[in-house]
Amino acid sequence: MDLYQELILEHSKRPVNAGLREPYDAQVHHVNTTCGDEVTLRVSVQDGRVADVSYDAIGCSISVAAASILAEEVTGETVPESLRTYEAMKAMLTSRGTDAGDEDVIGDGVALAGVAKYPARVKCALLPWSAYTAALTEAEVLGTTIDPQTVPASGGTP
């Protein structure tokens, strides 16, 4: 078994930050209507930083691993930094295999690069990220769409 498959299995068996916690600023529930994967996700933002992401994910190993990786990667980042991480994950997952991902940006998320070759599975991997951005909007952290390309690398105000 290659390292990436092991990472996906490890995150799905022992997911980081699993379980819903308080306090939180917003909670959303998303369902992948294609396969039935579900995620309930809570986000807490303090002083512009992602203080906590907790979730209850029910579904395949890819969607559970994606939720675990999301929680691991964005917790502690500023909101703009987390959006850059999301954009890098989305670009890799929708590349149909042409983008291997940048481990410096998405960490263990590179383990999901192979998913990009299977469009039906891409939705599984993006489900928690979709829930995350919706939770940020629900928390009114995102008043309008923020273009991560306009955010300075330091994570400061655009």
Short mmCIF file of C-alpha atoms in Angstrom, two decimals:
data_model
loop_
_atom_site.label_atom_id
_atom_site.label_comp_id
_atom_site.label_asym_id
_atom_site.label_seq_id
_atom_site.Cartn_x
_atom_site.Cartn_y
_atom_site.Cartn_z
CA MET A 1 0.00 0.00 0.00
CA ASP A 2 1.43 3.38 -0.88
CA LEU A 3 1.90 6.20 1.59
CA TYR A 4 -1.05 8.19 0.26
CA GLN A 5 -3.49 5.33 0.62
CA GLU A 6 -2.20 4.80 4.14
CA LEU A 7 -2.76 8.50 4.95
CA ILE A 8 -6.36 8.35 3.69
CA LEU A 9 -7.05 5.21 5.71
CA GLU A 10 -5.36 6.65 8.80
CA HIS A 11 -7.44 9.86 8.61
CA SER A 12 -10.64 7.87 8.06
CA LYS A 13 -9.94 5.49 10.94
CA ARG A 14 -8.68 8.13 13.38
CA PRO A 15 -10.13 11.44 12.15
CA VAL A 16 -8.60 14.65 13.54
CA ASN A 17 -11.04 16.88 15.48
CA ALA A 18 -13.97 14.51 14.93
CA GLY A 19 -17.05 15.06 17.05
CA LEU A 20 -19.09 18.23 17.39
CA ARG A 21 -17.79 20.70 19.97
CA GLU A 22 -18.81 23.99 21.51
CA PRO A 23 -18.44 26.89 21.33
CA TYR A 24 -18.99 27.52 17.65
CA ASP A 25 -20.04 30.41 15.44
CA ALA A 26 -21.90 28.39 12.81
CA GLN A 27 -23.02 24.88 12.03
CA VAL A 28 -24.00 23.49 8.63
CA HIS A 29 -25.08 20.10 7.36
CA HIS A 30 -24.21 19.01 3.82
CA VAL A 31 -25.15 15.85 1.94
CA ASN A 32 -23.60 14.44 -1.21
CA THR A 33 -26.77 13.45 -3.06
CA THR A 34 -24.75 11.27 -5.43
CA CYS A 35 -23.56 8.79 -2.78
CA GLY A 36 -25.20 9.77 0.50
CA ASP A 37 -22.09 11.00 2.35
CA GLU A 38 -23.04 13.49 5.06
CA VAL A 39 -21.14 16.00 7.16
CA THR A 40 -22.28 18.26 9.96
CA LEU A 41 -19.56 20.83 10.50
CA ARG A 42 -19.05 23.54 13.10
CA VAL A 43 -16.59 26.40 12.87
CA SER A 44 -15.33 28.78 15.51
CA VAL A 45 -13.41 31.91 14.47
CA GLN A 46 -11.63 34.16 16.94
CA ASP A 47 -9.78 37.33 15.99
CA GLY A 48 -9.75 36.32 12.33
CA ARG A 49 -8.26 32.89 13.00
CA VAL A 50 -9.96 29.52 12.70
CA ALA A 51 -10.05 28.52 16.36
CA ASP A 52 -11.80 25.20 15.83
CA VAL A 53 -13.37 23.02 13.18
CA SER A 54 -15.34 20.08 14.49
CA TYR A 55 -17.53 17.72 12.53
CA ASP A 56 -19.53 14.56 12.37
CA ALA A 57 -18.84 12.84 9.05
CA ILE A 58 -20.75 9.79 7.86
CA GLY A 59 -19.69 8.24 4.59
CA CYS A 60 -16.85 6.76 2.65
CA SER A 61 -13.22 6.83 3.74
CA ILE A 62 -12.48 9.63 1.26
CA SER A 63 -15.09 12.03 2.67
CA VAL A 64 -14.16 11.24 6.29
CA ALA A 65 -10.45 11.63 5.50
CA ALA A 66 -11.15 14.91 3.68
CA ALA A 67 -12.97 16.25 6.76
CA SER A 68 -10.09 15.17 8.99
CA ILE A 69 -7.50 16.76 6.70
CA LEU A 70 -9.54 19.96 6.48
CA ALA A 71 -9.72 20.23 10.29
CA GLU A 72 -6.02 19.55 10.63
CA GLU A 73 -4.95 22.02 7.95
CA VAL A 74 -7.17 25.05 8.64
CA THR A 75 -7.28 25.09 12.45
CA GLY A 76 -5.03 27.93 13.55
CA GLU A 77 -4.89 29.56 10.12
CA THR A 78 -6.32 32.99 9.43
CA VAL A 79 -9.54 32.86 7.46
CA PRO A 80 -7.81 34.09 4.25
CA GLU A 81 -5.07 31.47 4.69
CA SER A 82 -7.72 28.77 5.09
CA LEU A 83 -9.41 29.96 1.91
CA ARG A 84 -6.12 29.65 0.05
CA THR A 85 -5.84 26.09 1.37
CA TYR A 86 -9.39 25.42 0.14
CA GLU A 87 -8.60 26.86 -3.30
CA ALA A 88 -5.45 24.73 -3.57
CA MET A 89 -7.42 21.59 -2.59
CA LYS A 90 -10.20 22.44 -5.04
CA ALA A 91 -7.72 23.10 -7.86
CA MET A 92 -6.00 19.75 -7.24
CA LEU A 93 -9.23 17.78 -6.90
CA THR A 94 -10.81 19.23 -10.04
CA SER A 95 -7.65 18.96 -12.17
CA ARG A 96 -8.45 15.44 -13.41
CA GLY A 97 -5.00 14.42 -12.24
CA THR A 98 -2.90 17.19 -13.78
CA ASP A 99 -2.25 18.95 -10.42
CA ALA A 100 -0.43 16.81 -7.84
CA GLY A 101 -1.04 19.40 -5.12
CA ASP A 102 1.42 21.37 -3.04
CA GLU A 103 2.17 19.65 0.27
CA ASP A 104 3.39 22.97 1.73
CA VAL A 105 -0.12 24.40 1.21
CA ILE A 106 -2.47 21.44 1.69
CA GLY A 107 -0.39 19.11 3.86
CA ASP A 108 -1.85 15.60 3.99
CA GLY A 109 -4.39 16.76 1.38
CA VAL A 110 -1.92 15.63 -1.29
CA ALA A 111 -2.95 12.10 -0.37
CA LEU A 112 -6.25 12.82 -2.11
CA ALA A 113 -4.61 13.75 -5.45
CA GLY A 114 -5.52 10.39 -6.98
CA VAL A 115 -9.21 11.12 -6.34
CA ALA A 116 -9.08 13.78 -9.08
CA LYS A 117 -9.14 11.03 -11.72
CA TYR A 118 -12.56 9.85 -10.51
CA PRO A 119 -15.15 12.66 -10.89
CA ALA A 120 -17.75 10.86 -8.75
CA ARG A 121 -15.26 10.71 -5.87
CA VAL A 122 -14.26 14.37 -6.21
CA LYS A 123 -17.62 15.31 -4.68
CA CYS A 124 -16.82 13.06 -1.69
CA ALA A 125 -13.52 14.86 -1.11
CA LEU A 126 -14.96 18.36 -1.61
CA LEU A 127 -18.03 17.81 0.62
CA PRO A 128 -16.36 18.91 3.89
CA TRP A 129 -14.71 21.86 2.16
CA SER A 130 -18.06 22.97 0.78
CA ALA A 131 -19.49 22.72 4.28
CA TYR A 132 -16.54 24.67 5.67
CA THR A 133 -16.96 27.63 3.31
CA ALA A 134 -20.74 27.60 3.94
CA ALA A 135 -20.08 27.65 7.70
CA LEU A 136 -17.78 30.65 7.30
CA THR A 137 -20.53 32.42 5.37
CA GLU A 138 -23.10 31.41 8.00
CA ALA A 139 -20.80 32.76 10.72
CA GLU A 140 -20.76 36.02 8.79
CA VAL A 141 -16.99 35.77 8.57
CA LEU A 142 -17.44 35.97 4.82
CA GLY A 143 -19.73 38.92 4.13
CA THR A 144 -19.24 38.55 0.43
CA THR A 145 -17.17 36.27 -1.70
CA ILE A 146 -13.49 36.67 -0.88
CA ASP A 147 -11.09 36.08 -3.72
CA PRO A 148 -8.14 34.25 -2.12
CA GLN A 149 -5.95 35.50 -4.98
CA THR A 150 -6.25 39.05 -3.64
CA VAL A 151 -5.28 38.12 -0.09
CA PRO A 152 -1.64 38.82 0.85
CA ALA A 153 0.45 35.73 1.65
CA SER A 154 0.79 36.92 5.26
CA GLY A 155 -2.94 36.47 5.68
CA GLY A 156 -3.50 40.15 6.31
CA THR A 157 -6.39 42.22 5.14
CA PRO A 158 -6.74 42.37 1.33
#
